[in-house]
Amino acid sequence: RSRSRSRSRSRSRRRMRRRRREESPFSSEFPLNCNRTLHMAWLQTADMHGGRAVHGGRAVRFLNAVTCVAVLCCSLTSCHAVSGECTGKTKKSTRASLARRHFEDAKAVSARGNGEEAMRLYEAALACLPSWGDARYLLSMEMERSGRLDQALESMAEVTRLDPKLAGDAFFEMGVWHSRAGDYLGSKASFAEAVRLKPARADAWSNLGVVNHHMGRFQEALAAYLTSIKMQPMYVASYFNMGKVKQELGDAVGAVEAFEEAVRIRPTYFEAYASWGGAMTPFRRWRRASEILRESLKLQPQSAEALYLLAFALMHICHWRELEGVLKDLRTRVMERMRRGESPGVEPYASLTFPWEPAELKAIAEYHARVAEEIPRQTFMMQIKSFRYSKRVKTLRVSFKSYDIGDHQSSYLISTVLIKLAESKSIEFSVYCLRPHDRSVLRVQIEDAFQQRFFDVSLQETSKIAQMINERKTHVLVDLDTHFRNSRLSLMAFQSAPVQVIYPFFVGTGGAKYLPIMFSDKVAAPPEFLASFTEKMVYLPHSYYVTSHGELPDGNSALSLQLSRAARRANDLPEDALVICNFNQVYKIDGNIFATWMEVLRSVNQSILWLRREGDDTHAAMRHYARRFGVRGERIQFARWAETSASHIKRIKLSSLSLDTPLYSSMTTGCDLLWAGVPLLTLPSQRMVGRLGASLLSALQLPQLIARDLNDYVEVAVRMTSLARRRLTADHRVNPYEELMRTLWEKRRTAALFNTTKKVHEFKRSFRLLWEIRRVGKKTDKNSISWPHVVVAKT
């Protein structure tokens, strides 16, 4: 009976304790170790007031209560520390324990993806142990992941001072962050320090090579990659990167060997496989390239990048039937990836070579334009409100930004215009060149013309270039590259000038909000096609395309040179054949237009097609394809490489007619032909990139050479070649072909296309007009206005 009463009292006490524990105001206020002390004090006090003898007599209960309160007071400092604060009274051992707890909690929270909470916990750990390098290192990583790049760099720099053991890793991460932000100088300095502290770290050497590669210091990059391989002979990334830099150095053999070694080390290395196939381009080994790329697609069947390279190889071996299926598959993958918000896997300049709709080309350009905005976001300069623009203009300042100032086709075309603009007194022109000095004649000439207003910024951080442009009070900034390789489109995303314009050597939309204006003309980009552009147009009165051909000597006319048997023999052409030519690159030729050319050859006896030399695989494929259309393979001839532009222009005068490619029209090649006096027959398409030939001919006032459709294209080609053939047979009747040739020869000197002085005046008037619109325009926000389409009147 006594035991039963004792058990009953025990159950009653447990129920009472449980009820009081639930009533305790401390249960959710403090961590568990402090809660135990607080609960004991609460229970002892409650029992005293309730008159129950839980732990013996009244004196014992009172002593227990006082003891608990004393323990509570002693542990208050510890409670505050655990909840996020360490005070000066916290014991050293307690600080270490609390810091460790915060550190472990922060890692767990970070693993769950809660970066903000992880940073708060790391900071709490550092409040207890300020010199703890591991905690500051991981805090810096969280800061960078959350977009706080400046704070992350400062914090990581502190790691290098606090913990020498972590310094090498810290410099490595700082190098990666600087590189992402486009600060290659900062990145190089960080990686250099990382390899000094940890010389055996192969990935740091490899990344140092990548940064030098971006800066155009190819020899230094190569040396870094070789050191990386020396430290770790099987480090496959260094072989891959070395292949890339050897491509830049023109060492095609070395590039192929490096990519092949990367594949040998890691047979599943897809990127190396794809690059290996692409590296076959200089050798014109298109069949071997297609085989390698098919192997790479077995590794990643959904890769748009490898599929694009395969399509490019198929273009060069005239596998047009297979190419049609590959392009259809590629288009499906690209559009699906963009619908998911992923990279299309195809660069905008590459997409121009495919027969895709203008809306699809626009979507690809828009994606890459959005990606280019990441560097301004990462460097906290997307708030372009910090850039100030003055409306008061004494001298209008216009700057050109380009990577291709040097030995490049674009420089060849625009060099004369740039040099004449540099002489302007009314407008101050300058050039920002992103390319290291290549010692070319054109580069030296342009630098000499601009003198102190030519800025080689090839080694500068992108944000620093933007600040320089703004600090020099640039009013109009012209982008000559847009989506071409190495163009640093992100520089335009900083919006460092109040007016930013595209001059489209890249013949398509830029797709960028920060590039609201584009130079064009009403033939290249007619008003009815403007839905495929994000820009408003500045319509120049003639063709927008600039050339420097007007500064070249005339030489003999094409009419006189066509009959020269000696010139024909020197260029391996039959002495009595009528020459029809196309010197565009092979990727501009599709199966439909090649079949059309074969129809023209069948209709005109003793005619040949003279094409650009592309390698044995291409030559064999084209001759094989011609035989399928009943044309002997010998009627397809391939021109030898010309040593100079002047020698090339001289030899193409042997041609009686040039047939343009509607998919991707003649540009520089078209200018060469027309300046040589050779008629160019074109068929404009629905895309800007297929309308340049028509733009050039319109500026020369030769609309009879612009076909209405494919049937008209064939009809005009057959009629003109037949007339030209009659001339070669010494038929002295009146010949409309000869009249056309004389008209073309005269208009080269009188029409606007080759008149660089007139083009310079058109540009100057355009820049003044754009600035006036910007000055008085109605603003949509602090840095932009609602731009109209602009038509520049004829002089």
Coordinates of C-alpha atoms in Angstrom, one line a residue, residues 348-584:
P348 CA 25.1 34.8 -83.3
Y349 CA 27.8 35.2 -86.0
A350 CA 27.6 31.4 -86.7
S351 CA 23.8 31.4 -86.9
L352 CA 23.9 33.8 -89.8
T353 CA 25.3 31.0 -92.0
F354 CA 22.2 28.9 -91.5
P355 CA 19.0 29.3 -93.4
W356 CA 17.0 30.2 -90.4
E357 CA 14.2 32.7 -90.0
P358 CA 15.0 36.3 -89.0
A359 CA 13.0 35.9 -85.8
E360 CA 15.1 32.9 -84.7
L361 CA 18.4 34.8 -85.4
K362 CA 17.0 37.7 -83.4
A363 CA 16.2 35.4 -80.4
I364 CA 19.8 34.0 -80.4
A365 CA 21.3 37.5 -80.5
E366 CA 19.0 38.7 -77.7
Y367 CA 20.2 35.8 -75.5
H368 CA 23.8 36.6 -76.0
A369 CA 23.1 40.3 -75.4
R370 CA 21.6 39.5 -72.0
V371 CA 24.6 37.4 -71.1
A372 CA 26.9 40.3 -71.9
E373 CA 25.1 42.3 -69.1
E374 CA 26.5 39.9 -66.4
I375 CA 29.9 41.7 -66.1
P376 CA 28.3 45.1 -65.3
R377 CA 26.0 43.3 -62.7
Q378 CA 28.9 41.5 -61.1
T379 CA 31.0 44.7 -60.8
F380 CA 28.1 46.7 -59.4
M381 CA 28.1 49.1 -62.2
M382 CA 24.7 48.2 -63.7
Q383 CA 23.6 51.4 -61.9
I384 CA 24.7 53.5 -64.8
K385 CA 23.1 56.4 -63.1
S386 CA 26.5 57.0 -61.7
F387 CA 27.7 58.0 -65.2
R388 CA 27.0 61.7 -65.8
Y389 CA 26.3 63.2 -69.2
S390 CA 26.5 66.8 -70.0
K391 CA 24.1 68.4 -72.5
R392 CA 26.4 71.3 -73.1
V393 CA 28.5 70.4 -76.0
K394 CA 31.3 72.6 -77.4
T395 CA 32.8 69.8 -79.4
L396 CA 30.9 66.6 -80.2
R397 CA 33.0 63.5 -79.2
V398 CA 32.5 60.3 -81.1
S399 CA 34.4 57.0 -80.3
F400 CA 34.7 53.8 -82.2
K401 CA 35.1 50.5 -80.3
S402 CA 36.6 47.5 -82.1
Y403 CA 38.7 44.4 -81.8
D404 CA 39.5 44.2 -85.5
I405 CA 41.7 47.3 -85.9
G406 CA 44.7 45.7 -87.7
D407 CA 45.2 42.9 -90.3
H408 CA 41.5 42.2 -90.7
Q409 CA 38.8 42.5 -93.3
S410 CA 36.9 45.1 -91.4
S411 CA 39.9 47.4 -91.1
Y412 CA 40.6 47.0 -94.8
L413 CA 37.1 48.3 -95.5
I414 CA 36.9 51.1 -93.0
S415 CA 40.5 52.3 -92.7
T416 CA 40.2 55.2 -95.2
V417 CA 37.0 56.5 -93.6
L418 CA 38.5 56.3 -90.1
I419 CA 41.6 58.2 -91.2
K420 CA 39.6 60.9 -92.8
L421 CA 37.3 61.2 -89.8
A422 CA 40.5 61.6 -87.6
E423 CA 41.2 64.8 -89.6
S424 CA 37.9 66.4 -88.6
K425 CA 38.0 69.7 -86.8
S426 CA 34.3 70.0 -86.0
I427 CA 33.9 66.5 -84.3
E428 CA 36.5 64.9 -82.1
F429 CA 36.9 61.2 -83.1
S430 CA 38.7 58.5 -81.1
V431 CA 39.3 54.8 -81.2
Y432 CA 39.3 52.2 -78.4
C433 CA 41.0 49.1 -79.7
L434 CA 40.5 45.8 -77.9
R435 CA 43.2 43.9 -79.9
P436 CA 46.9 43.8 -79.0
H437 CA 49.2 45.5 -81.6
D438 CA 49.7 43.1 -84.5
R439 CA 52.3 45.3 -86.3
S440 CA 50.3 45.4 -89.4
V441 CA 50.4 48.3 -91.9
L442 CA 46.8 49.2 -91.4
R443 CA 47.1 49.3 -87.6
V444 CA 50.1 51.6 -87.8
Q445 CA 48.3 53.9 -90.3
I446 CA 45.2 54.2 -88.1
E447 CA 47.2 54.8 -84.9
D448 CA 49.3 57.5 -86.6
A449 CA 46.1 59.2 -87.8
F450 CA 44.5 59.4 -84.4
Q451 CA 47.7 59.8 -82.4
Q452 CA 46.8 60.6 -78.8
R453 CA 43.1 59.7 -79.5
F454 CA 43.9 56.0 -80.2
F455 CA 43.6 53.9 -77.1
D456 CA 45.0 50.4 -76.9
V457 CA 42.8 48.9 -74.2
S458 CA 43.5 45.3 -74.9
L459 CA 44.8 44.7 -71.4
Q460 CA 42.3 46.8 -69.5
E461 CA 39.5 45.6 -67.4
T462 CA 36.1 46.0 -69.1
S463 CA 34.7 48.2 -66.4
K464 CA 37.8 50.4 -66.4
I465 CA 37.4 51.0 -70.2
A466 CA 33.8 52.0 -69.6
Q467 CA 34.9 54.5 -67.0
M468 CA 37.6 55.9 -69.3
I469 CA 35.0 56.4 -72.1
N470 CA 32.7 58.2 -69.7
E471 CA 35.3 60.3 -68.1
R472 CA 36.5 61.5 -71.5
K473 CA 32.9 62.8 -72.0
T474 CA 32.2 60.7 -75.0
H475 CA 28.8 61.6 -76.5
V476 CA 28.4 58.9 -79.2
L477 CA 30.0 55.4 -78.9
V478 CA 30.0 53.2 -82.1
D479 CA 30.3 49.4 -81.9
L480 CA 32.0 48.0 -85.0
D481 CA 32.0 44.3 -83.8
T482 CA 28.8 43.6 -81.9
H483 CA 28.6 39.7 -81.8
F484 CA 31.9 38.9 -83.4
R485 CA 34.4 36.9 -81.4
N486 CA 36.5 38.9 -78.9
S487 CA 34.2 41.9 -79.3
R488 CA 33.6 42.4 -75.5
L489 CA 29.9 43.3 -76.0
S490 CA 29.7 43.7 -72.2
L491 CA 31.6 47.0 -72.7
M492 CA 28.5 48.4 -74.4
A493 CA 26.3 47.1 -71.6
F494 CA 27.9 49.6 -69.2
Q495 CA 26.3 52.3 -71.3
S496 CA 29.2 54.6 -70.7
A497 CA 28.0 57.0 -73.4
P498 CA 24.6 58.6 -73.8
V499 CA 24.3 57.5 -77.4
Q500 CA 25.4 54.0 -78.4
V501 CA 25.2 52.9 -82.0
I502 CA 25.8 49.7 -84.0
Y503 CA 27.7 49.9 -87.3
P504 CA 26.8 46.4 -88.6
F505 CA 29.9 44.6 -89.9
F506 CA 28.0 41.9 -88.0
V507 CA 25.0 41.9 -90.5
G508 CA 22.1 41.3 -88.1
T509 CA 20.4 42.7 -85.0
G510 CA 22.4 43.1 -81.9
G511 CA 19.4 42.2 -79.8
A512 CA 20.5 44.5 -76.9
K513 CA 18.5 47.2 -75.1
Y514 CA 21.7 49.1 -74.5
L515 CA 22.3 49.3 -78.3
P516 CA 19.1 51.0 -79.5
I517 CA 20.4 52.4 -82.8
M518 CA 21.9 50.8 -86.0
F519 CA 23.3 52.3 -89.2
S520 CA 21.7 50.8 -92.3
D521 CA 20.0 51.7 -95.6
K522 CA 16.5 51.0 -97.0
V523 CA 17.7 48.2 -99.2
A524 CA 19.7 46.2 -96.6
A525 CA 17.0 46.6 -93.9
P526 CA 13.8 47.9 -95.5
P527 CA 11.0 49.2 -93.2
E528 CA 8.8 46.1 -93.7
F529 CA 11.6 43.9 -92.2
L530 CA 12.2 45.9 -89.0
A531 CA 10.2 43.4 -86.8
S532 CA 13.4 41.2 -86.8
F533 CA 15.5 44.1 -85.3
T534 CA 15.5 45.4 -81.8
E535 CA 17.1 48.7 -83.0
K536 CA 15.8 51.8 -84.5
M537 CA 17.5 52.5 -87.9
V538 CA 19.6 55.4 -89.0
Y539 CA 19.1 55.2 -92.7
L540 CA 22.0 56.5 -94.8
P541 CA 21.1 57.8 -98.2
H542 CA 23.1 55.2 -100.1
S543 CA 24.5 51.8 -99.1
Y544 CA 25.6 51.9 -95.4
Y545 CA 28.6 49.6 -96.3
V546 CA 31.9 51.4 -96.2
T547 CA 34.8 50.6 -98.5
S548 CA 38.4 51.8 -99.1
H549 CA 38.4 50.7 -102.7
G550 CA 38.0 54.3 -104.0
E551 CA 41.6 55.0 -103.0
L552 CA 43.0 52.2 -105.2
P553 CA 44.3 52.8 -108.7
D554 CA 42.0 51.9 -111.6
G555 CA 44.3 49.7 -113.7
N556 CA 43.0 48.2 -116.9
S557 CA 39.3 47.7 -117.4
A558 CA 37.7 44.3 -117.2
L559 CA 36.6 44.6 -120.8
S560 CA 40.2 44.8 -122.0
L561 CA 41.6 42.1 -119.7
Q562 CA 38.9 39.5 -120.4
L563 CA 40.5 38.8 -123.8
S564 CA 44.0 38.4 -122.5
R565 CA 45.1 34.9 -123.2
A566 CA 48.4 35.4 -121.3
A567 CA 46.5 36.5 -118.2
R568 CA 44.2 33.4 -118.5
R569 CA 47.2 31.1 -118.7
A570 CA 48.8 32.7 -115.7
N571 CA 45.7 31.9 -113.7
D572 CA 45.2 28.3 -115.0
L573 CA 42.1 29.3 -117.0
P574 CA 41.1 27.9 -120.4
E575 CA 42.0 30.5 -123.1
D576 CA 38.6 30.3 -124.9
A577 CA 36.2 29.7 -122.0
L578 CA 33.7 32.2 -120.6
V579 CA 34.5 32.7 -116.9
I580 CA 31.6 32.9 -114.4
C581 CA 32.9 33.4 -110.8
N582 CA 32.0 33.4 -107.2
F583 CA 34.7 34.1 -104.6
N584 CA 32.6 33.8 -101.5

